[in-house]
Every structure is written in structure tokens, then in C-alpha cells.
Amino acid sequence: MKYLIIDFPSLTPTITTPDFISGSGYVKRLYPAPDVKWCVVQKEYQLIVPIEAAHLYDAVILWARAATAAMRAGLPPTDGATLIKLLRPTTYRSVQGFDVNMDTAGDAEGNFTVIGLVTDSHTPSGWSAAPVATFRYLNSTDLLPELIGANTISWIGGKPPAAEPACGFDGVKCSLPHDPGVLSAICAVTAAAILAVALLVRHYRYEQKLASVLWRIEAKDLTFITALNGINCDKIGLPQEMETRRAHTTIALYKGSIVAIKSLQKKSIDITRNIKKELKQIRELRHENLVAFVGVCVEAGSACIVSAYCSRGSLARVLADRDLHLDDMFVASLVADLLRGLIYLHDSTLVSHGNLTSSNCLVDSRWVLQIADYGLHTLKNGCTDAEDALRMERRMLWRAPELLRDPNPPTRGSQKGDMYSFGIILYEILGRNGPWGDTNLTNAEIIGRVRHPIGGVLFRPPLTNVKAHPAVLEVLKLCLSERPERRPDVRIAKLRLKQMHAGMKTNIFDNMLAMMEKYAMNLEVLVAAKTEQLMQEKRRTDELLNRMLPRTVAEALKRGERFQAESYDCVTIYFSDIVGFTKLAATNTPMQIVEILNDLYTCCDAIISYYNVYKVETIGDAYMVVGGLPERCARHAAEVASLALHVLDSVPKIPMRHMPASRLHIRIGIHSGQCAAGVVGVKMPRYCLFGDTVNTAARMESSGEPQKIHVSNDTYLLLKKHGGYHFRERGIVNIKGKGEMKTWWLVGEDHERRRNSFSRYQPGLDSIELENEPWRPPERSILNIRDRARLSCGSVSFGSALSSPGPPACACFVPPRDHHSAPVVSFCEE
Ligand SMILES: Nc1nc2c(ncn2[C@@H]2O[C@H](COP(=O)(O)OP(=O)(O)OP(=O)(O)O)[C@@H](O)[C@H]2O)c(=O)[nH]1
Ligand SMILES: [Mg+2]
């Protein structure tokens, strides 16, 4: 049997090497031979062979090469060890198409191809993977292959990735040393370095601040103001209020603000490091109750301290001003301010004041107390003021006994010493009689007694005449204690003095604001109440005016305008008159007549409020009403006719107080026609009607009969057109001044029709049973007549009358069944 071994690399599916092609030609030639066994044959030149076959091929070739070399060297080709020695290391071309490098240990490595992305216009993405470089062993002795064609690779980021991560593949390169000793040493050194740097920076900054001359004020920047009385405030920009007040100290203008100047009478001024420290320290202090330090002006051997100016002067001066009444609120506020300032000072780097006196407590324009002359002890030391001895002595009045006795007292004093000084100031505030009250002793004597009590009796300001709360007096006594440790701490003192300003704000300004707020609130309430009263008065006046004049007329007159008279084409005028009034007047007293008429008109007024009519006036016993003005209404005749029927029915039911058995009877006359209406005259203006229609209507009444409604033919025609009214013809009547006229008696109204009409607007009112009670006199002479405006076209008036609370003021409000068992509705066509 013959074997044909064809070995191909698996990575190369299409074998195209020359060896293979020649081999395949050979295979082709062998093909007909029946005794040749095939491995795999695909189509022409397209053979897929297992990788093992390719390796086997290479192995056989290598073996053959070694065997040939052995035979040439005269060595036995059958000795495996010899062949291996001859074989390694070597480079050979594999049947797979690439060179293979075999090292001395026999490890064979082929060449590697780098596949990279290359632009490819044939693919949808525009990219495809293709061999871009190769790894090759250039020499058989090379340990690693060389990259050939690396420059053709397009790397992400422009360069190949690092061969190894920065900390190595397992992070070893970055790990800390594990030795705890080394570790703590590193930490300590680092901390020390940081600390040293921080200290250096701090020191540097401190030195910078010390060296900086932010506190320095140039003399040229200070404009001294010698006397306020003579200066023009506007010129130097001072507030006007300053003009009337003296400064009490040297003041100057610095950068647009007024400052107080305190000169230091020193022989020489040397700004030492200690003074610089003090200046830096004092510049950093800022509190509402400390006078703000502005700076120091050092010029030609002299120096002055510049600080904010407090316009109301020292506390000593404020207390000495007898014209100034200091109430509890002021006192509490001043004490609270002083304590707040002192707390801040005691908590600050200054620790204590050392020279707390009432002349070192200043009051600003807002009545806020501010502590002055704190700190700068080194700078102030050694002053040679001519007045120094006296001033020094006066200062001692506030000084604590232990400090007085001390031959070398601390320049900055002590906190307990400050509390003693506070006690003396509190005494000054409460007593308003100086730091030691009313005494004949000189300052030196007082100081001497405080320093050395005579006979062991302590010398203190007399508290007998001091009027204050017991708790306040207690604090005062404690502050003046001989033993410093008995004196309260400033915070404790503040706590105990809290009740001085119980219920008040601690600051005068806030207190004043609170008072003003309260006052403003009260004022608001007062104004609201007065406004309400005014509105009520206005409503009453308007109501009265509206009763006397039509609303439109009243409005025009209120605005001060003239009301233009208006002409109306057709209105209906109603006149009524009491039958036998002359006789009635003769048999009753005038007051009884007034009563009768008042009852009658009140009833009529109440009735007309249900109709869209306007009451023009009453003349004696005559009552005049018009329908169709001042607001035009097409139903004027019907409104007046219904009103007449209503009145005619109600009047006989009005009982006469003096003649219970008698009844009133009236005549009613109605006529329709043209008329004019307007206000005539200026005084007591009245809305009057003019025209013949008025006369005719009056004639209709006078020519009528008791308890009858006399209607002219014009009104009759209008009512007939409207429908629903019942008439009886009177015939031709001779009317005085008019001649013969055809007239009618209005006898009734088709109330069912009206009732139905009303039900259209007020469903359910059909069922309301209206009582026809006898009339009672009203409780008030003027009834609250319903607002006629509600009777404007289309509105329903009766519903509101029914729903009004309380009993009806007048029973004749209730329409009787025969005329108005249904509520009245105005149906205006306009
Ligand atoms: N109106 C007003 N008076 C001031 C101001 N500063 C100081 N004074 C007053 O000027 C006067 C002199 O003040 P200083 O030189 O501080 O003397 P002193 O306060 O009496 O005493 P020492 O401060 O202890 O030296 C005192 O009556 C102060 O009350 C201020 O800003 N406004
Ligand atoms: Mg002072």
C-alpha cells in the first residue's frame, strides 16, 4: 500500500503555497492509481487538511534534514539523540506557509500576524480586519520575535498600549512597605513636614500682618474740626444735627466719616513689635458695643489714636444732663449694652479692659452704649500729659481696691477689677449723682479710704437713696465686694440683671420701633373703626338722599353736576287724597293729624316699594306717585294701576289711634301722558314733574269718588292693551279746566294672570299662604323701604320682602287676596 501525506496549516483554509500546488499536481497525477489512499480531497486546489497533518509534514521534513546532516557527518541517522542535537536550534519554513523558529529546548514558535482594522470601502462600516504586521524571529537565537510593519498599525490613541500597567500586573510596584516601623516613620516625617510648613505659613502670615501698616493713618487724611459751632456742616458733609451739639472731644473728618482723636502726649513714639501686636489685636476686635478702632496716626514724634465718633458723648455726660429724663427702658438698655460689650472684651484676646469708667463708655447717635479706650496699653504707656495726674486720679474712682493697693498693678487690669468698675458705673446710672454720690470728699480722699478702709469699715458709694429693683441692688452690692472672688462674672451679672429689661427689647432703638409699631397698629385699628363709622354715615346719608331724589339725580348732585331735565313720552301719574281731610283736621289736634298722615304715608310707602314706581311727593294729605320715570318702563300704567288697587284695599284697614271706630277713605285718580322731570332750584332741591298730565291726574283724583280709582281714558286704553284689569265705565265727566272727558273706574285686577306670571319667576310660591292681617302702626316712623333699584326690569321684588327677618313692619305689606295674593313682579319690556 502507498501512503500520501498531505499536511496543511489549519489557519489557512485555502492552500496556495507552491509546495502545495506542486504536491497537488502530483496528487492529481496519482489519482487514477487504485492503490493510493487519500486523506481529504476537496475541489480543485481547495483542500482542507487537519493541523496535525501539517505538523507531521513539518516533523518529517525536519527529521529528514537532521538525518541528512548526520549522514554527511558520518554519524548514525538512527540515533535519536544525535539527530536532536543536529536539529536544534533551527529555523524552517512550515508547510503552513510561515517560518517557524525552534530554540535549543525544542520549543517551536511560528510567526504571528497582527490583525488590525483597516479602511475598506467594500464593507458597510467602511472598516475590515486585515493583517497589518507580523512578529518574526529574525535569528534562530532570538528569544523574542521582532514586530515587522508596526508603523502601519493605526493605534487607538496614536501609540501602542503599555506593555505593563504602572503598578505591574499584580500591583506590587505600588504597594506600601509592610514594615510597621517604616510606615510609622514615613507618617511621622510627613506629619512633621506638614506641621512645619503650616507653622511656617502661619508665622509668615502673622509677620506679614505685623509688618503691614493697615492701622496707620496719614495725618494729611485727617481734617481736624476744631469747634462744631462755627463750622458749616454742609461744607464738610456733617449731619445737620451736629451743628447744635458740641463734640466734647477732638474730632476730625477721615474718609468722609467723623472720627474722634485721642492724642498721646509721648516724648518719642517707637512702634515696637509689642505695639504692632497690640495694634493687630485691637484691629481684629469688632462689636456693636465697642467703639470701632480706626487706626493710629504717628507723625513727627507724636501719635494719636483714631476711633469712631459717638455723637452723644460719654455716659458721664449723658447722666449729668439733668434735662434728659432716662426712663427704665433707657437705663436697662444702657446697662445691657455695657454688659454685652464687656462680655465680648472678656472673651477676646484682650481679656479685660483695665480702665472702665463712665467717660470711657460712649453713647452713639442711636443711643447705643459703646465701650471706648480698650487695649493698646503699651502704646499708651508713658504718656506725659500735663493733666495726667488729675486724670489719673479721677480714673482711680472706678478702680477696684485690690488694684489700688497693688504697687505694680497689671496695665490691663483684671476681669474682677472690671466688674468693680461696672458696679460704680451701675451706681452712677441708677443714682445719676456721680460715681460716689453726693459727697464732700475729694477724689484723693475717696481713693485713700477705698485703699485703706478706716477702722476696717469698707468705703463704698451710699446705696440708701438708690431706687432700683432689689435684684439690681443685690448685683450692685456684689460687684462692689471687697473680695474679687465674690464679685459676679460678667455673664452672671447679665443674667441677674435680666429683669431690668423684662418684656422690653434690649436696645433702645428696637424698643422705640416696637413702641411705634404698637402705636401704628393701634392707629390702624382706630382708622379702620373711624372709616367704618364714616362709611356708615355715608350709607345713611346716601339712603336719605336716595329717598328724597332718584338715584341718578342724587349721584349727579353728589358729584356737583347739574341734573338735566328730561322729557318722557308717556308716564302714568297717580294722585290720592283723603276724603274729608278738612273736617278731620278741624276735629283733631295738629299732632294727631301728623300721626294719622304718618301712618297713612308709611303704609303707602311700604306698598309702593313693591312696584316699579317713583314717589314724587306728598302735599298735605295728597300723595303723588309716577310710573315710567326716572327709569323708563313700558308697564308704567299697569304698575300704577296695581299699586292703586293695593293702596285702596289697604288704607281702610289702617286704624286711627284716636278714633278707633273711624276709618280712612281715599280718592285715587290716574292719568297717563307726556311729561318732563327735573330738579329745580338750588336750595332743598326737589325732583318735580311738569306738564299737563300732572294737572289732569290731579283733576282725576279731585273729580273722583271715595274709595274709587278714577282713571282717564288714556290710562284705560293703555291698561286695556296690557290686559288683566277690570273697569266700569263712568261716562263723560266734566273735568274742571279740561272740559268733558270720558273716564273709567278701575275696579279690579285679573290676579290669576299675575299669579301665573309671577310663578314663572318664583316656582313654588303658589303654595305660600299670605295672611290678610289687620294693619298695625309701624314701630318707627320711617320704614326701611326696599331699594327701588331691585325693582328694575325683570327683577322680582316680593321674594326678598318675604324672606326679610322679623315680623313685617306693616301688615298692609301683604297683598290682599282679592288683588295681590301673588307677589308683585315688575315685567318691564325695556
Ligand atoms: N462726644 C464724644 N466724646 C468723646 C468721644 N471719645 C472721647 N470723648 C470724650 O472726650 C473726653 C476725653 O476723652 P479721653 O481722652 O479718652 O479721656 P477720658 O476718657 O476722660 O480718660 P481716659 O480714657 O481714661 O484717658 C472724655 O470726656 C470722653 O468722654 C467721642 O467719640 N464722642
Ligand atoms: Mg477715654
XYZ file of N, CA, C and O and ligand atoms in Angstrom, residues 262 359-360 373, ligand 2:
17
model
N -7.690 110.883 69.914
C -7.139 110.927 71.279
C -5.620 111.036 71.144
O -4.948 110.088 70.708
N -16.599 107.823 81.602
C -16.177 108.654 80.473
C -15.608 107.783 79.355
O -15.405 108.260 78.240
N -15.360 106.529 79.643
C -14.934 105.599 78.592
C -16.093 104.750 78.080
O -15.882 103.776 77.360
N -11.612 103.193 74.613
C -10.288 103.156 75.254
C -9.905 101.798 75.833
O -9.368 101.692 76.933
Mg -11.388 107.848 77.380
